[in-house]
Amino acid sequence: MSTSEISREIEYTSSEQSKVHDFNINDKNSIKLIVPPTVYPPRRDTKLLLKGLNRIKLKPGHLVEIGCGSGAISIAKAMEGWNVTAFDVNPLAVVATKGNSQAAGVNDRVAVEEGGVGEENWSLPTNADLVVWNLPYLSPDFENMLGPMEEAALTDERNRGWSEQLLDLANVESQCGTIFVLLMNSDSNPKNSPLTWLRKGWSKRSLAVERVGDDTLEVIAFWRPGFGCEPAYLEETKSTMDEARNLPKCGWQRIRSGKQTSGRGRKGSIWHSNHGDMIASWSVQLEEINRWTPGLLQVSIGASICEALGVQLKWPNDLYWQGKKCGGILLESSTYDGTIRIGVGLNKNTGEIDGVSYSGWNEYYSDIDSNEMFKIIDAAIGSILDPTPLIETSENILWQQKSWTKLSELLSTGVVVRFEGNAVNIVGLRETGNLRAYSDSSEYEISDVDDFSVTF
């Protein structure tokens, strides 16, 4: 810190008094926190983070909190039986968390250390079940109210952002069985985008959302699909959808192949694939998805994949890039073995079949191989369906809204939509996954893709 910053830190510390904050853990319990003048007090974002954490149904284990501040989250989770390791780069926050933990009677379950992401020689504890971080952002109403040390701790890293730096640590240290829970403010801070994690193969699930002023604060859980279990792999197969029938009937099961010779698409059509394409299938137990209608499930999977790749969704299951098909999704159910199989095919390179051009991911994504592309698709599907983490799944209405948003991207580009020979306007998506449409004289509900066409 500069000389002026040191002077201001001393001024705040000596002139202001610590304040007592009541922090409600739930409807019945609250804790009193003594917060020094230069330590960030518990606020709405702290309560939102705790609300999100309550949607994770793990038995108490080891929780790591980065940026513990006055200790509100660490103490609340310790009172539930968690063993907590809390970190903060502000030594006054370390002292506050230690003192507040002792006052709450949980100091035997809360270890507090100075340090954090970006500090020299700092690393994540390797045995954590949960890693929690209210990612740094400095709310405008706190500027010039905290000491320079705490302002620095609450301001995002200038270049890549703290979220991405934490992701680097998570990847290097192979935290396969760890759930990361981050409170992110991506409206005013694009460096906090959850897509950064998704595109590195981490599934994500929204736990709590709240609009605060001009910002949307969102608590998001990230984990490795299947907690890092590897997919089955075949160098060559006739169809990964057929191979998926033989996968175990538990856990997060998927199979990919380097080459597929007899792939199929919707209603038995041929799915052409070339060497280097991403070809894979997933097998999911019906009990895991019985809350879904097949139509909404199919379009939601497409929306999740499109979000990850930055491509467009053509109802109900085709992926498009600049007016050309680049991939497709197929769902098949097996009532006799209680599973639904999900097949995804993505072209790597551009090409042409029967006079029709198609696109490849080399046009719209960085030059990665099929294995890296599989990890992104696996994370996108896992965000919806992976049963491995004990996290409450998102409501269907959320995916209905997300799916409509992705469908609207394509519909807003000036395409011509026809249904049963009539030009129609698509105006919405039903909870069943069917489309709502109007012509000049009629209202329609579209459930059959055979009567539906889009002209670019």
Tab-separated table of C-alpha atoms in Angstrom:
chain	number	residue	atom	x	y	z
A	1	MET	CA	0.000	0.000	0.000
A	2	SER	CA	1.035	3.577	-0.578
A	3	THR	CA	1.767	5.972	2.294
A	4	SER	CA	-1.651	7.648	1.872
A	5	GLU	CA	-3.417	4.283	1.911
A	6	ILE	CA	-1.596	3.242	5.069
A	7	SER	CA	-2.623	6.528	6.696
A	8	ARG	CA	-6.258	6.008	5.705
A	9	GLU	CA	-6.194	2.415	7.002
A	10	ILE	CA	-4.892	3.603	10.369
A	11	GLU	CA	-7.447	6.425	10.402
A	12	TYR	CA	-10.391	4.099	9.821
A	13	THR	CA	-9.141	1.560	12.334
A	14	SER	CA	-8.555	4.102	15.091
A	15	SER	CA	-11.464	6.503	14.538
A	16	GLU	CA	-14.306	4.057	13.963
A	17	GLN	CA	-15.665	1.500	16.415
A	18	SER	CA	-16.591	-2.092	15.761
A	19	LYS	CA	-20.295	-2.655	15.213
A	20	VAL	CA	-22.537	-5.519	16.259
A	21	HIS	CA	-24.582	-7.130	13.471
A	22	ASP	CA	-27.382	-9.640	13.948
A	23	PHE	CA	-27.196	-12.285	11.218
A	24	ASN	CA	-30.208	-14.562	10.813
A	25	ILE	CA	-29.185	-18.113	9.995
A	26	ASN	CA	-32.776	-19.277	9.661
A	27	ASP	CA	-36.219	-18.461	11.059
A	28	LYS	CA	-35.225	-19.649	14.528
A	29	ASN	CA	-31.529	-18.905	14.957
A	30	SER	CA	-29.354	-15.822	14.626
A	31	ILE	CA	-25.814	-14.947	15.629
A	32	LYS	CA	-24.252	-11.693	16.783
A	33	LEU	CA	-21.158	-10.681	14.848
A	34	ILE	CA	-18.703	-8.039	15.959
A	35	VAL	CA	-17.434	-6.386	12.787
A	36	PRO	CA	-14.356	-4.112	12.863
A	37	PRO	CA	-14.638	-0.838	10.898
A	38	THR	CA	-12.540	-2.036	7.951
A	39	VAL	CA	-14.192	-5.469	7.554
A	40	TYR	CA	-17.099	-6.044	5.174
A	41	PRO	CA	-20.269	-6.662	7.213
A	42	PRO	CA	-22.867	-9.357	6.402
A	43	ARG	CA	-25.379	-7.979	3.903
A	44	ARG	CA	-28.004	-9.158	1.390
A	45	ASP	CA	-25.398	-10.986	-0.665
A	46	THR	CA	-24.266	-12.889	2.441
A	47	LYS	CA	-27.855	-13.997	3.120
A	48	LEU	CA	-28.290	-14.956	-0.540
A	49	LEU	CA	-25.151	-17.096	-0.405
A	50	LEU	CA	-26.402	-18.928	2.687
A	51	LYS	CA	-29.792	-19.449	1.010
A	52	GLY	CA	-28.058	-21.061	-1.957
A	53	LEU	CA	-25.885	-23.267	0.239
A	54	ASN	CA	-29.012	-24.612	1.923
A	55	ARG	CA	-30.028	-26.228	-1.398
A	56	ILE	CA	-27.025	-28.543	-1.176
A	57	LYS	CA	-28.002	-31.660	0.743
A	58	LEU	CA	-24.574	-33.025	1.644
A	59	LYS	CA	-23.942	-34.405	5.070
A	60	PRO	CA	-21.629	-32.064	7.006
A	61	GLY	CA	-17.999	-32.552	6.019
A	62	HIS	CA	-15.160	-30.151	5.253
A	63	LEU	CA	-16.046	-26.677	3.983
A	64	VAL	CA	-13.527	-24.102	2.810
A	65	GLU	CA	-14.582	-20.454	2.719
A	66	ILE	CA	-12.492	-17.959	0.773
A	67	GLY	CA	-12.911	-14.357	1.899
A	68	CYS	CA	-14.643	-15.100	5.208
A	69	GLY	CA	-14.980	-11.431	6.312
A	70	SER	CA	-16.631	-11.367	9.730
A	71	GLY	CA	-17.260	-15.132	9.619
A	72	ALA	CA	-21.037	-15.205	9.015
A	73	ILE	CA	-21.063	-18.091	6.515
A	74	SER	CA	-18.316	-20.091	8.227
A	75	ILE	CA	-20.038	-19.882	11.608
A	76	ALA	CA	-23.486	-20.689	10.200
A	77	LYS	CA	-22.185	-23.851	8.508
A	78	ALA	CA	-20.120	-24.831	11.561
A	79	MET	CA	-23.310	-24.668	13.614
A	80	GLU	CA	-24.727	-27.281	11.216
A	81	GLY	CA	-21.806	-29.580	11.991
A	82	TRP	CA	-19.359	-28.683	9.213
A	83	ASN	CA	-15.634	-28.479	9.865
A	84	VAL	CA	-14.590	-25.178	8.312
A	85	THR	CA	-11.304	-23.803	7.078
A	86	ALA	CA	-11.758	-20.065	6.550
A	87	PHE	CA	-9.383	-17.747	4.684
A	88	ASP	CA	-9.145	-13.987	4.287
A	89	VAL	CA	-6.385	-11.704	3.034
A	90	ASN	CA	-7.387	-9.018	5.559
A	91	PRO	CA	-5.801	-9.790	8.959
A	92	LEU	CA	-8.595	-7.859	10.711
A	93	ALA	CA	-11.144	-10.195	9.097
A	94	VAL	CA	-9.140	-13.176	10.352
A	95	VAL	CA	-9.259	-11.779	13.876
A	96	ALA	CA	-12.984	-11.010	13.578
A	97	THR	CA	-13.858	-14.520	12.361
A	98	LYS	CA	-11.824	-16.102	15.141
A	99	GLY	CA	-13.486	-13.959	17.799
A	100	ASN	CA	-16.994	-14.405	16.421
A	101	SER	CA	-16.489	-18.176	16.122
A	102	GLN	CA	-15.481	-18.356	19.751
A	103	ALA	CA	-18.466	-16.260	20.826
A	104	ALA	CA	-20.791	-18.572	18.862
A	105	GLY	CA	-19.248	-21.637	20.511
A	106	VAL	CA	-17.931	-23.193	17.281
A	107	ASN	CA	-14.267	-22.232	17.406
A	108	ASP	CA	-13.391	-25.936	17.690
A	109	ARG	CA	-14.861	-26.426	14.172
A	110	VAL	CA	-13.574	-23.223	12.523
A	111	ALA	CA	-9.900	-22.843	11.638
A	112	VAL	CA	-9.046	-19.378	10.298
A	113	GLU	CA	-5.958	-18.531	8.258
A	114	GLU	CA	-4.683	-15.447	6.492
A	115	GLY	CA	-4.421	-15.854	2.723
A	116	GLY	CA	-6.434	-16.511	-0.403
A	117	VAL	CA	-6.483	-16.849	-4.177
A	118	GLY	CA	-3.626	-14.945	-5.783
A	119	GLU	CA	-1.480	-14.960	-2.645
A	120	GLU	CA	1.998	-16.422	-3.014
A	121	ASN	CA	2.230	-20.108	-2.056
A	122	TRP	CA	-1.507	-20.302	-1.302
A	123	SER	CA	-3.333	-23.430	-2.403
A	124	LEU	CA	-6.722	-25.035	-1.894
A	125	PRO	CA	-7.027	-27.678	0.811
A	126	THR	CA	-7.270	-30.978	-1.062
A	127	ASN	CA	-9.902	-32.651	1.109
A	128	ALA	CA	-12.687	-30.080	0.802
A	129	ASP	CA	-16.252	-31.195	0.111
A	130	LEU	CA	-17.411	-27.609	-0.471
A	131	VAL	CA	-15.455	-24.502	-1.460
A	132	VAL	CA	-17.442	-21.292	-0.954
A	133	TRP	CA	-16.619	-17.781	-2.127
A	134	ASN	CA	-18.637	-14.579	-2.343
A	135	LEU	CA	-16.605	-13.383	-5.306
A	136	PRO	CA	-15.088	-9.907	-4.834
A	137	TYR	CA	-16.936	-6.926	-6.161
A	138	LEU	CA	-17.061	-3.496	-4.539
A	139	SER	CA	-20.581	-2.127	-4.237
A	140	PRO	CA	-20.677	1.610	-5.009
A	141	ASP	CA	-22.216	2.498	-1.641
A	142	PHE	CA	-19.136	1.123	0.119
A	143	GLU	CA	-16.541	3.102	-1.781
A	144	ASN	CA	-14.503	5.319	0.546
A	145	MET	CA	-16.195	3.725	3.568
A	146	LEU	CA	-13.769	0.849	4.119
A	147	GLY	CA	-10.048	0.848	4.582
A	148	PRO	CA	-7.817	0.364	1.520
A	149	MET	CA	-7.006	-3.219	2.575
A	150	GLU	CA	-10.661	-4.277	2.572
A	151	GLU	CA	-11.411	-2.313	-0.596
A	152	ALA	CA	-8.634	-4.261	-2.316
A	153	ALA	CA	-10.058	-7.542	-1.023
A	154	LEU	CA	-13.515	-6.658	-2.391
A	155	THR	CA	-12.332	-5.506	-5.823
A	156	ASP	CA	-12.003	-8.003	-8.659
A	157	GLU	CA	-8.592	-8.821	-10.048
A	158	ARG	CA	-7.763	-6.445	-12.883
A	159	ASN	CA	-6.809	-8.841	-15.678
A	160	ARG	CA	-8.573	-12.231	-15.753
A	161	GLY	CA	-10.755	-12.042	-12.660
A	162	TRP	CA	-10.725	-14.037	-9.435
A	163	SER	CA	-13.237	-16.576	-10.752
A	164	GLU	CA	-10.878	-17.705	-13.484
A	165	GLN	CA	-7.915	-17.786	-11.112
A	166	LEU	CA	-9.865	-20.054	-8.766
A	167	LEU	CA	-10.761	-22.219	-11.768
A	168	ASP	CA	-7.058	-22.598	-12.531
A	169	LEU	CA	-6.485	-23.885	-8.991
A	170	ALA	CA	-9.463	-26.235	-9.211
A	171	ASN	CA	-8.193	-27.727	-12.477
A	172	VAL	CA	-4.567	-28.062	-11.407
A	173	GLU	CA	-5.389	-29.638	-8.082
A	174	SER	CA	-7.957	-32.033	-9.600
A	175	GLN	CA	-10.761	-31.268	-7.172
A	176	CYS	CA	-12.949	-33.962	-8.751
A	177	GLY	CA	-15.128	-34.607	-5.723
A	178	THR	CA	-15.459	-30.988	-4.638
A	179	ILE	CA	-18.450	-28.717	-5.189
A	180	PHE	CA	-17.548	-25.053	-5.685
A	181	VAL	CA	-20.243	-22.553	-4.717
A	182	LEU	CA	-19.691	-18.998	-5.919
A	183	LEU	CA	-21.781	-15.876	-5.585
A	184	MET	CA	-21.306	-14.153	-8.943
A	185	ASN	CA	-22.213	-10.698	-10.197
A	186	SER	CA	-21.881	-11.039	-13.958
A	187	ASP	CA	-24.034	-8.036	-14.968
A	188	SER	CA	-21.380	-5.447	-14.183
A	189	ASN	CA	-18.432	-7.841	-14.179
A	190	PRO	CA	-18.092	-10.038	-17.298
A	191	LYS	CA	-14.985	-11.642	-15.804
A	192	ASN	CA	-17.332	-13.445	-13.396
A	193	SER	CA	-19.176	-15.338	-16.147
A	194	PRO	CA	-20.158	-18.905	-15.158
A	195	LEU	CA	-19.649	-19.904	-18.805
A	196	THR	CA	-15.894	-19.821	-18.150
A	197	TRP	CA	-16.327	-22.824	-15.857
A	198	LEU	CA	-18.799	-24.591	-18.140
A	199	ARG	CA	-16.420	-24.341	-21.082
A	200	LYS	CA	-13.684	-25.954	-18.997
A	201	GLY	CA	-15.865	-28.998	-18.327
A	202	TRP	CA	-17.562	-28.002	-15.054
A	203	SER	CA	-21.312	-28.496	-14.764
A	204	LYS	CA	-23.234	-25.663	-13.144
A	205	ARG	CA	-26.525	-25.280	-11.346
A	206	SER	CA	-28.148	-22.061	-10.131
A	207	LEU	CA	-28.991	-22.164	-6.402
A	208	ALA	CA	-30.332	-18.654	-5.699
A	209	VAL	CA	-30.819	-15.417	-7.618
A	210	GLU	CA	-31.620	-11.888	-6.492
A	211	ARG	CA	-31.713	-8.545	-8.223
A	212	VAL	CA	-29.856	-5.877	-6.215
A	213	GLY	CA	-29.913	-2.427	-7.773
A	214	ASP	CA	-28.496	-2.701	-11.283
A	215	ASP	CA	-26.918	-6.080	-10.626
A	216	THR	CA	-28.121	-9.663	-10.675
A	217	LEU	CA	-26.450	-11.680	-7.936
A	218	GLU	CA	-26.511	-15.427	-8.506
A	219	VAL	CA	-25.282	-18.288	-6.336
A	220	ILE	CA	-23.987	-21.045	-8.623
A	221	ALA	CA	-22.668	-24.517	-7.835
A	222	PHE	CA	-19.954	-26.036	-10.053
A	223	TRP	CA	-18.747	-29.643	-10.107
A	224	ARG	CA	-17.027	-32.125	-12.370
A	225	PRO	CA	-19.708	-34.269	-14.100
A	226	GLY	CA	-19.999	-37.539	-12.237
A	227	PHE	CA	-17.377	-36.129	-9.843
A	228	GLY	CA	-14.746	-36.880	-12.457
A	229	CYS	CA	-15.708	-40.427	-13.464
A	230	GLU	CA	-14.518	-41.120	-17.000
A	231	PRO	CA	-16.875	-42.035	-19.868
A	232	ALA	CA	-16.672	-45.342	-21.674
A	233	TYR	CA	-14.808	-45.034	-24.973
A	234	LEU	CA	-14.729	-47.050	-28.184
A	235	GLU	CA	-12.456	-46.420	-31.145
A	236	GLU	CA	-15.267	-47.450	-33.490
A	237	THR	CA	-18.883	-48.507	-33.157
A	238	LYS	CA	-22.016	-48.760	-35.241
A	239	SER	CA	-24.014	-46.562	-32.861
A	240	THR	CA	-23.253	-45.056	-29.452
A	241	MET	CA	-27.011	-45.026	-28.788
A	242	ASP	CA	-27.071	-48.821	-29.049
A	243	GLU	CA	-23.882	-49.127	-26.970
A	244	ALA	CA	-25.479	-46.957	-24.267
A	245	ARG	CA	-28.015	-49.730	-23.626
A	246	ASN	CA	-25.212	-51.726	-21.985
A	247	LEU	CA	-24.013	-48.997	-19.621
A	248	PRO	CA	-24.506	-49.548	-15.861
A	249	LYS	CA	-27.882	-48.472	-14.534
A	250	CYS	CA	-26.544	-46.110	-11.885
A	251	GLY	CA	-24.528	-42.909	-11.645
A	252	TRP	CA	-23.549	-40.595	-14.480
A	253	GLN	CA	-23.168	-42.909	-17.477
A	254	ARG	CA	-21.998	-41.965	-20.965
A	255	ILE	CA	-20.071	-43.416	-23.878
A	256	ARG	CA	-18.215	-41.738	-26.732
A	257	SER	CA	-16.631	-43.095	-29.873
A	258	GLY	CA	-13.896	-42.006	-32.219
A	259	LYS	CA	-15.862	-43.259	-35.219
A	260	GLN	CA	-19.513	-44.179	-35.753
A	261	THR	CA	-20.519	-46.131	-38.842
A	262	SER	CA	-24.310	-46.438	-38.523
A	263	GLY	CA	-25.470	-43.465	-36.503
A	264	ARG	CA	-29.092	-42.461	-36.600
A	265	GLY	CA	-31.044	-39.277	-36.222
A	266	ARG	CA	-34.697	-38.479	-35.672
A	267	LYS	CA	-37.202	-41.160	-36.832
A	268	GLY	CA	-34.457	-43.491	-38.012
A	269	SER	CA	-32.739	-41.081	-40.388
A	270	ILE	CA	-29.018	-41.524	-40.968
A	271	TRP	CA	-26.613	-39.396	-38.920
A	272	HIS	CA	-23.461	-38.944	-40.977
A	273	SER	CA	-20.233	-38.496	-39.060
A	274	ASN	CA	-16.584	-38.160	-39.937
A	275	HIS	CA	-13.346	-38.867	-38.129
A	276	GLY	CA	-12.767	-36.172	-35.506
A	277	ASP	CA	-16.441	-35.400	-34.919
A	278	MET	CA	-17.873	-35.524	-31.390
A	279	ILE	CA	-20.161	-38.543	-31.093
A	280	ALA	CA	-21.477	-39.582	-27.666
A	281	SER	CA	-24.525	-40.910	-25.818
A	282	TRP	CA	-25.738	-40.633	-22.234
A	283	SER	CA	-27.900	-43.076	-20.285
A	284	VAL	CA	-30.043	-41.556	-17.543
A	285	GLN	CA	-32.394	-43.338	-15.176
A	286	LEU	CA	-36.052	-42.480	-15.674
A	287	GLU	CA	-36.399	-41.870	-11.935
A	288	GLU	CA	-33.924	-39.001	-12.290
A	289	ILE	CA	-36.006	-37.232	-14.954
A	290	ASN	CA	-39.602	-38.228	-14.256
A	291	ARG	CA	-40.455	-34.571	-13.595
A	292	TRP	CA	-39.692	-33.703	-17.229
A	293	THR	CA	-41.910	-33.969	-20.268
A	294	PRO	CA	-39.879	-35.508	-23.138
A	295	GLY	CA	-40.397	-32.428	-25.314
A	296	LEU	CA	-39.162	-29.926	-22.732
A	297	LEU	CA	-36.249	-32.173	-21.785
A	298	GLN	CA	-35.084	-32.366	-25.388
A	299	VAL	CA	-35.251	-28.640	-26.030
A	300	SER	CA	-33.675	-27.852	-22.626
A	301	ILE	CA	-30.682	-30.069	-23.377
A	302	GLY	CA	-30.332	-28.241	-26.671
A	303	ALA	CA	-30.524	-24.878	-24.913
A	304	SER	CA	-27.853	-25.857	-22.385
A	305	ILE	CA	-25.483	-27.036	-25.125
A	306	CYS	CA	-26.135	-23.913	-27.221
A	307	GLU	CA	-25.415	-21.697	-24.214
A	308	ALA	CA	-22.071	-23.429	-23.702
A	309	LEU	CA	-21.033	-23.235	-27.361
A	310	GLY	CA	-22.544	-19.896	-28.318
A	311	VAL	CA	-24.568	-21.399	-31.190
A	312	GLN	CA	-28.275	-21.245	-32.011
A	313	LEU	CA	-31.091	-23.704	-31.355
A	314	LYS	CA	-33.637	-24.723	-33.996
A	315	TRP	CA	-36.672	-26.341	-32.426
A	316	PRO	CA	-36.654	-28.976	-31.159
A	317	ASN	CA	-33.204	-30.538	-31.366
A	318	ASP	CA	-30.931	-29.073	-34.058
A	319	LEU	CA	-27.898	-26.882	-33.421
A	320	TYR	CA	-27.171	-24.150	-35.969
A	321	TRP	CA	-24.393	-21.736	-36.755
A	322	GLN	CA	-24.986	-18.915	-39.243
A	323	GLY	CA	-27.855	-20.688	-40.961
A	324	LYS	CA	-26.143	-24.073	-41.216
A	325	LYS	CA	-26.695	-27.139	-39.097
A	326	CYS	CA	-23.702	-27.987	-36.908
A	327	GLY	CA	-25.105	-30.710	-34.630
A	328	GLY	CA	-28.110	-32.625	-33.449
A	329	ILE	CA	-29.653	-34.233	-30.372
A	330	LEU	CA	-31.638	-37.471	-30.188
A	331	LEU	CA	-33.664	-38.847	-27.260
A	332	GLU	CA	-34.808	-42.463	-26.991
A	333	SER	CA	-36.505	-44.140	-24.035
A	334	SER	CA	-36.402	-47.761	-22.895
A	335	THR	CA	-39.235	-48.604	-20.558
A	336	TYR	CA	-37.997	-52.159	-20.091
A	337	ASP	CA	-34.750	-51.025	-18.476
A	338	GLY	CA	-35.994	-47.695	-17.116
A	339	THR	CA	-33.616	-45.375	-18.962
A	340	ILE	CA	-33.589	-42.502	-21.403
A	341	ARG	CA	-30.679	-42.307	-23.820
A	342	ILE	CA	-29.426	-38.984	-25.129
A	343	GLY	CA	-27.331	-38.918	-28.286
A	344	VAL	CA	-25.357	-35.872	-29.413
A	345	GLY	CA	-23.453	-35.473	-32.646
A	346	LEU	CA	-21.326	-32.427	-33.482
A	347	ASN	CA	-19.422	-31.815	-36.691
A	348	LYS	CA	-15.849	-30.664	-36.335
A	349	ASN	CA	-15.383	-29.425	-39.893
A	350	THR	CA	-17.620	-27.898	-42.532
A	351	GLY	CA	-18.874	-30.050	-45.376
A	352	GLU	CA	-21.749	-30.950	-47.656
A	353	ILE	CA	-24.166	-33.893	-47.842
A	354	ASP	CA	-26.556	-34.335	-50.760
A	355	GLY	CA	-26.057	-30.708	-51.770
A	356	VAL	CA	-26.749	-29.350	-48.278
A	357	SER	CA	-23.913	-27.514	-46.515
A	358	TYR	CA	-23.278	-27.992	-42.804
A	359	SER	CA	-21.080	-26.181	-40.312
A	360	GLY	CA	-18.394	-27.423	-37.909
A	361	TRP	CA	-17.102	-26.201	-34.568
A	362	ASN	CA	-13.858	-25.037	-36.149
A	363	GLU	CA	-15.967	-22.125	-37.439
A	364	TYR	CA	-17.513	-21.017	-34.151
A	365	TYR	CA	-15.215	-22.345	-31.435
A	366	SER	CA	-11.500	-22.566	-30.804
A	367	ASP	CA	-9.613	-25.373	-32.487
A	368	ILE	CA	-10.129	-28.182	-29.968
A	369	ASP	CA	-10.372	-31.931	-30.450
A	370	SER	CA	-13.403	-34.158	-29.927
A	371	ASN	CA	-12.343	-35.098	-26.386
A	372	GLU	CA	-12.291	-31.452	-25.255
A	373	MET	CA	-15.578	-30.812	-27.030
A	374	PHE	CA	-17.089	-33.828	-25.267
A	375	LYS	CA	-16.144	-32.344	-21.891
A	376	ILE	CA	-18.072	-29.160	-22.691
A	377	ILE	CA	-21.150	-31.084	-23.884
A	378	ASP	CA	-20.923	-33.420	-20.890
A	379	ALA	CA	-20.862	-30.451	-18.528
A	380	ALA	CA	-23.822	-28.829	-20.288
A	381	ILE	CA	-25.991	-31.957	-20.081
A	382	GLY	CA	-24.778	-32.692	-16.561
A	383	SER	CA	-25.928	-29.239	-15.470
A	384	ILE	CA	-29.486	-30.472	-16.011
A	385	LEU	CA	-29.375	-34.198	-15.310
A	386	ASP	CA	-26.254	-35.307	-13.414
A	387	PRO	CA	-27.501	-36.900	-10.155
A	388	THR	CA	-24.009	-37.168	-8.634
A	389	PRO	CA	-23.981	-33.955	-6.556
A	390	LEU	CA	-26.673	-33.776	-3.899
A	391	ILE	CA	-27.943	-30.447	-5.192
A	392	GLU	CA	-31.566	-29.575	-5.759
A	393	THR	CA	-32.248	-29.376	-9.488
A	394	SER	CA	-33.480	-26.205	-11.134
A	395	GLU	CA	-37.216	-25.783	-11.638
A	396	ASN	CA	-38.636	-26.726	-15.040
A	397	ILE	CA	-39.873	-23.169	-15.505
A	398	LEU	CA	-36.260	-21.937	-15.456
A	399	TRP	CA	-35.307	-24.252	-18.324
A	400	GLN	CA	-38.510	-23.414	-20.174
A	401	GLN	CA	-37.466	-19.739	-20.022
A	402	LYS	CA	-33.852	-20.480	-20.971
A	403	SER	CA	-34.968	-22.634	-23.885
A	404	TRP	CA	-37.282	-19.933	-25.183
A	405	THR	CA	-34.434	-17.412	-24.959
A	406	LYS	CA	-32.209	-19.649	-27.108
A	407	LEU	CA	-34.970	-20.406	-29.609
A	408	SER	CA	-35.698	-16.677	-29.913
A	409	GLU	CA	-32.124	-15.972	-30.994
A	410	LEU	CA	-32.680	-17.894	-34.224
A	411	LEU	CA	-36.258	-16.734	-34.743
A	412	SER	CA	-35.174	-13.088	-34.474
A	413	THR	CA	-32.727	-13.327	-37.390
A	414	GLY	CA	-35.403	-12.918	-40.065
A	415	VAL	CA	-36.080	-16.595	-40.781
A	416	VAL	CA	-39.372	-17.693	-42.352
A	417	VAL	CA	-41.322	-20.228	-40.304
A	418	ARG	CA	-44.056	-22.383	-41.819
A	419	PHE	CA	-46.419	-24.870	-40.192
A	420	GLU	CA	-48.796	-27.059	-42.180
A	421	GLY	CA	-48.066	-24.909	-45.207
A	422	ASN	CA	-48.910	-21.609	-43.487
A	423	ALA	CA	-46.515	-18.804	-42.576
A	424	VAL	CA	-46.610	-18.457	-38.793
A	425	ASN	CA	-45.078	-16.400	-36.009
A	426	ILE	CA	-43.654	-18.353	-33.075
A	427	VAL	CA	-44.664	-16.590	-29.859
A	428	GLY	CA	-43.755	-18.946	-27.015
A	429	LEU	CA	-42.768	-22.342	-25.645
A	430	ARG	CA	-45.175	-24.534	-23.699
A	431	GLU	CA	-44.216	-26.413	-20.536
A	432	THR	CA	-44.527	-29.554	-22.690
A	433	GLY	CA	-41.817	-28.316	-25.060
A	434	ASN	CA	-44.357	-27.585	-27.808
A	435	LEU	CA	-44.297	-24.265	-29.644
A	436	ARG	CA	-47.061	-21.651	-29.580
A	437	ALA	CA	-47.651	-20.016	-32.953
A	438	TYR	CA	-50.033	-17.681	-34.768
A	439	SER	CA	-50.877	-17.155	-38.419
A	440	ASP	CA	-53.062	-14.353	-39.768
A	441	SER	CA	-56.182	-16.314	-38.884
A	442	SER	CA	-55.349	-19.131	-36.454
A	443	GLU	CA	-53.508	-20.131	-33.298
A	444	TYR	CA	-51.413	-23.321	-33.304
A	445	GLU	CA	-49.578	-25.589	-30.898
A	446	ILE	CA	-46.717	-27.271	-32.730
A	447	SER	CA	-45.705	-30.716	-31.493
A	448	ASP	CA	-44.646	-32.459	-34.717
A	449	VAL	CA	-41.453	-31.305	-36.391
A	450	ASP	CA	-42.508	-32.921	-39.672
A	451	ASP	CA	-45.070	-30.155	-40.229
A	452	PHE	CA	-42.638	-27.416	-39.188
A	453	SER	CA	-39.960	-25.757	-41.337
A	454	VAL	CA	-37.543	-22.854	-41.044
A	455	THR	CA	-36.104	-21.106	-44.094
A	456	PHE	CA	-32.990	-18.997	-43.624
